[in-house]
mmCIF file of C-alpha atoms in Angstrom:
data_model
loop_
_atom_site.group_PDB
_atom_site.id
_atom_site.type_symbol
_atom_site.label_atom_id
_atom_site.label_comp_id
_atom_site.label_asym_id
_atom_site.label_seq_id
_atom_site.Cartn_x
_atom_site.Cartn_y
_atom_site.Cartn_z
ATOM 1 C CA MET A 1 42.624 17.597 -1.972
ATOM 2 C CA SER A 2 42.202 17.368 -5.736
ATOM 3 C CA ALA A 3 38.858 17.500 -7.531
ATOM 4 C CA VAL A 4 39.303 14.067 -8.775
ATOM 5 C CA PHE A 5 39.773 12.648 -5.285
ATOM 6 C CA ARG A 6 36.826 14.635 -4.059
ATOM 7 C CA ARG A 7 34.688 13.035 -6.814
ATOM 8 C CA ARG A 8 35.829 9.579 -6.077
ATOM 9 C CA VAL A 9 35.160 10.025 -2.386
ATOM 10 C CA ALA A 10 31.775 11.419 -3.057
ATOM 11 C CA GLY A 11 31.043 8.581 -5.601
ATOM 12 C CA GLY A 12 32.137 6.081 -3.002
ATOM 13 C CA LEU A 13 29.874 7.567 -0.392
ATOM 14 C CA LEU A 14 26.962 7.520 -2.737
ATOM 15 C CA ALA A 15 27.591 3.918 -3.612
ATOM 16 C CA ALA A 16 27.817 2.840 -0.001
ATOM 17 C CA SER A 17 24.688 4.863 0.822
ATOM 18 C CA LEU A 18 22.899 3.115 -1.890
ATOM 19 C CA ALA A 19 24.185 -0.308 -0.917
ATOM 20 C CA LEU A 20 23.034 0.265 2.634
ATOM 21 C CA GLY A 21 19.717 1.615 1.685
ATOM 22 C CA ALA A 22 20.563 4.913 3.534
ATOM 23 C CA LEU A 23 19.742 7.139 0.612
ATOM 24 C CA VAL A 24 16.041 7.883 0.338
ATOM 25 C CA LEU A 25 14.934 8.963 -3.084
ATOM 26 C CA PRO A 26 11.793 10.894 -3.468
ATOM 27 C CA ALA A 27 8.752 8.783 -4.458
ATOM 28 C CA ARG A 28 7.816 8.624 -7.928
ATOM 29 C CA ALA A 29 4.554 10.752 -8.576
ATOM 30 C CA LEU A 30 1.403 8.839 -9.302
ATOM 31 C CA THR A 31 -0.368 10.230 -12.372
ATOM 32 C CA LEU A 32 -4.165 10.515 -12.657
ATOM 33 C CA GLU A 33 -3.927 8.164 -15.647
ATOM 34 C CA GLU A 34 -2.073 5.572 -13.618
ATOM 35 C CA ALA A 35 -4.495 5.741 -10.731
ATOM 36 C CA GLY A 36 -7.398 5.462 -13.160
ATOM 37 C CA LYS A 37 -5.777 2.266 -14.738
ATOM 38 C CA VAL A 38 -5.188 0.723 -11.309
ATOM 39 C CA VAL A 39 -8.779 1.455 -10.327
ATOM 40 C CA GLN A 40 -10.138 -0.117 -13.495
ATOM 41 C CA LEU A 41 -8.016 -3.190 -13.089
ATOM 42 C CA LEU A 42 -9.085 -3.678 -9.603
ATOM 43 C CA GLY A 43 -12.681 -3.561 -10.643
ATOM 44 C CA GLU A 44 -12.076 -5.872 -13.597
ATOM 45 C CA LEU A 45 -9.975 -8.532 -11.806
ATOM 46 C CA GLU A 46 -11.816 -8.677 -8.506
ATOM 47 C CA PRO A 47 -14.442 -11.183 -9.750
ATOM 48 C CA GLU A 48 -11.536 -13.561 -10.847
ATOM 49 C CA LEU A 49 -8.884 -12.789 -8.224
ATOM 50 C CA GLY A 50 -10.948 -11.836 -5.194
ATOM 51 C CA ARG A 51 -11.123 -8.743 -2.965
ATOM 52 C CA LEU A 52 -7.664 -7.071 -2.702
ATOM 53 C CA ALA A 53 -6.163 -7.108 0.740
ATOM 54 C CA TYR A 54 -3.199 -4.779 -0.035
ATOM 55 C CA ASP A 55 0.356 -5.573 0.583
ATOM 56 C CA GLU A 56 3.285 -6.138 -1.702
ATOM 57 C CA GLU A 57 2.929 -9.856 -1.618
ATOM 58 C CA GLU A 58 -0.731 -9.500 -2.653
ATOM 59 C CA ALA A 59 0.367 -7.073 -5.524
ATOM 60 C CA ASP A 60 2.743 -9.811 -6.819
ATOM 61 C CA ARG A 61 0.187 -12.412 -6.443
ATOM 62 C CA TRP A 62 -2.370 -10.361 -8.506
ATOM 63 C CA PHE A 63 0.322 -9.672 -11.178
ATOM 64 C CA ASP A 64 1.090 -13.402 -11.370
ATOM 65 C CA ASN A 65 -2.532 -14.576 -11.263
ATOM 66 C CA ASP A 66 -3.468 -11.988 -13.981
ATOM 67 C CA ALA A 67 -0.541 -13.079 -16.200
ATOM 68 C CA GLY A 68 -2.019 -16.567 -16.145
ATOM 69 C CA LEU A 69 -5.362 -15.254 -17.254
ATOM 70 C CA ASP A 70 -5.606 -12.463 -19.784
ATOM 71 C CA GLY A 71 -2.574 -10.321 -18.680
ATOM 72 C CA ARG A 72 -4.662 -7.197 -18.382
ATOM 73 C CA ILE A 73 -2.181 -5.572 -15.923
ATOM 74 C CA ALA A 74 0.646 -5.949 -18.524
ATOM 75 C CA LYS A 75 -1.703 -4.784 -21.442
ATOM 76 C CA ALA A 76 -2.475 -1.790 -19.461
ATOM 77 C CA GLY A 77 1.273 -0.860 -19.558
ATOM 78 C CA PHE A 78 2.488 -2.089 -16.078
ATOM 79 C CA ASP A 79 5.467 -4.431 -15.463
ATOM 80 C CA ARG A 80 5.675 -6.107 -12.102
ATOM 81 C CA GLU A 81 7.511 -3.191 -10.505
ATOM 82 C CA SER A 82 5.477 -0.333 -12.009
ATOM 83 C CA TRP A 83 2.298 -2.365 -10.914
ATOM 84 C CA LYS A 84 3.492 -2.737 -7.457
ATOM 85 C CA GLU A 85 4.414 1.102 -7.317
ATOM 86 C CA ALA A 86 1.142 2.297 -8.827
ATOM 87 C CA LEU A 87 -1.018 -0.079 -6.716
ATOM 88 C CA GLY A 88 0.811 0.924 -3.666
ATOM 89 C CA ALA A 89 0.510 4.559 -4.367
ATOM 90 C CA THR A 90 -3.124 4.300 -5.201
ATOM 91 C CA PHE A 91 -3.890 2.330 -1.965
ATOM 92 C CA ARG A 92 -1.886 4.980 0.071
ATOM 93 C CA GLY A 93 -3.662 7.721 -1.677
ATOM 94 C CA TYR A 94 -7.110 6.053 -1.002
ATOM 95 C CA LEU A 95 -6.270 5.821 2.713
ATOM 96 C CA ALA A 96 -5.480 9.577 2.674
ATOM 97 C CA THR A 97 -8.855 10.360 1.048
ATOM 98 C CA ILE A 98 -10.800 8.823 3.937
ATOM 99 C CA ALA A 99 -12.056 11.373 6.447
ATOM 100 C CA ALA A 100 -10.006 11.378 9.556
ATOM 101 C CA GLU A 101 -12.940 10.551 11.853
ATOM 102 C CA ARG A 102 -14.021 7.611 9.782
ATOM 103 C CA PHE A 103 -10.447 6.431 9.361
ATOM 104 C CA GLU A 104 -9.843 6.428 13.075
ATOM 105 C CA ALA A 105 -13.259 4.810 13.877
ATOM 106 C CA THR A 106 -11.994 1.711 12.012
ATOM 107 C CA PHE A 107 -9.579 1.221 14.841
ATOM 108 C CA SER A 108 -12.093 1.727 17.590
ATOM 109 C CA GLY A 109 -12.532 -1.100 19.955
ATOM 110 C CA LEU A 110 -9.930 -3.345 18.549
ATOM 111 C CA THR A 111 -7.681 -3.490 21.522
ATOM 112 C CA GLU A 112 -10.803 -3.750 23.728
ATOM 113 C CA LYS A 113 -11.892 -6.809 21.731
ATOM 114 C CA VAL A 114 -8.537 -8.449 22.451
ATOM 115 C CA ASP A 115 -8.810 -7.740 26.142
ATOM 116 C CA ALA A 116 -12.352 -9.227 26.172
ATOM 117 C CA SER A 117 -11.273 -12.363 24.276
ATOM 118 C CA ASP A 118 -10.824 -15.839 25.711
ATOM 119 C CA LEU A 119 -6.999 -15.612 25.175
ATOM 120 C CA ASN A 120 -4.733 -15.986 28.072
ATOM 121 C CA ALA A 121 -2.771 -13.055 29.513
ATOM 122 C CA GLU A 122 0.427 -13.719 27.380
ATOM 123 C CA GLN A 123 -1.618 -14.205 24.188
ATOM 124 C CA LYS A 124 -3.542 -11.035 24.951
ATOM 125 C CA THR A 125 -0.309 -9.114 25.368
ATOM 126 C CA GLU A 126 1.002 -10.436 22.093
ATOM 127 C CA MET A 127 -2.191 -9.843 20.192
ATOM 128 C CA ARG A 128 -2.496 -6.307 21.608
ATOM 129 C CA SER A 129 0.962 -5.522 20.539
ATOM 130 C CA PHE A 130 0.225 -6.963 17.062
ATOM 131 C CA VAL A 131 -2.953 -4.845 16.615
ATOM 132 C CA GLU A 132 -1.180 -1.727 17.794
ATOM 133 C CA GLU A 133 1.614 -2.285 15.331
ATOM 134 C CA LYS A 134 -0.792 -2.758 12.528
ATOM 135 C CA ILE A 135 -2.626 0.358 13.438
ATOM 136 C CA ALA A 136 0.603 2.321 13.451
ATOM 137 C CA GLU A 137 1.527 0.856 10.144
ATOM 138 C CA THR A 138 -1.875 1.764 8.579
ATOM 139 C CA ARG A 139 -1.559 5.376 9.919
ATOM 140 C CA ALA A 140 1.847 5.656 8.323
ATOM 141 C CA LEU A 141 0.568 4.343 5.041
ATOM 142 C CA ARG A 142 -2.169 7.116 5.204
ATOM 143 C CA ALA A 143 0.353 9.754 5.907
ATOM 144 C CA GLU A 144 2.538 8.598 2.947
ATOM 145 C CA GLY A 145 -0.648 8.803 0.817
ATOM 146 C CA ALA A 146 -1.068 12.554 1.177
ATOM 147 C CA GLN A 147 1.284 12.962 -1.781
ATOM 148 C CA TYR A 148 -0.966 10.889 -4.080
ATOM 149 C CA ILE A 149 -4.275 12.359 -2.984
ATOM 150 C CA ASP A 150 -4.647 14.588 -6.097
ATOM 151 C CA ALA A 151 -4.286 11.597 -8.418
ATOM 152 C CA VAL A 152 -6.501 9.370 -6.403
ATOM 153 C CA GLN A 153 -9.384 11.744 -5.280
ATOM 154 C CA PRO A 154 -11.407 11.345 -8.431
ATOM 155 C CA TYR A 155 -11.437 7.577 -7.863
ATOM 156 C CA ALA A 156 -12.141 7.609 -4.048
ATOM 157 C CA ALA A 157 -15.742 6.527 -4.261
ATOM 158 C CA ARG A 158 -15.029 3.655 -6.534
ATOM 159 C CA LEU A 159 -11.933 2.611 -4.460
ATOM 160 C CA ASP A 160 -14.176 2.708 -1.325
ATOM 161 C CA GLU A 161 -16.364 0.122 -3.034
ATOM 162 C CA LEU A 162 -13.343 -1.980 -3.894
ATOM 163 C CA LEU A 163 -11.198 -1.565 -0.878
ATOM 164 C CA GLY A 164 -13.393 -0.143 1.751
ATOM 165 C CA ASP A 165 -14.911 -1.999 4.774
ATOM 166 C CA GLU A 166 -17.095 -4.743 3.411
ATOM 167 C CA GLU A 167 -19.645 -4.189 6.190
ATOM 168 C CA GLU A 168 -20.460 -0.648 5.211
#
């Protein structure tokens, strides 16, 4: 087999992997500076855009709404994609900074509340499944956040004010 043929096959496999999403690239590192900018923007924009309930759609909504105001996200050096990446990494890193006992306590009693609700049996089963799925997703986000903890830790207290449980 010639070297040219091997390179073509390898290139084809790489292209196919990328097309199928099978190749997982390492996450881009979140810098201390980026985390600081995200935290500052969250604090500045919350009065106008409301409390952030993080997901990618919400990140897009904040970017779009801010663009219609003063464009502070763009002025801070973020485009839509870099904003979503930095916000997502900061959020995940924040989850990783929460003490395990406190983090797990947030889930305490959720399924019991579903069981005690006035829903019928089928609705309870669906709702219990939904709650368990969301708990698993949140735990996964927290695990992903471990790689960002160094950049986010200095801002953990402020993020707790901005993203933490409102009842605390």
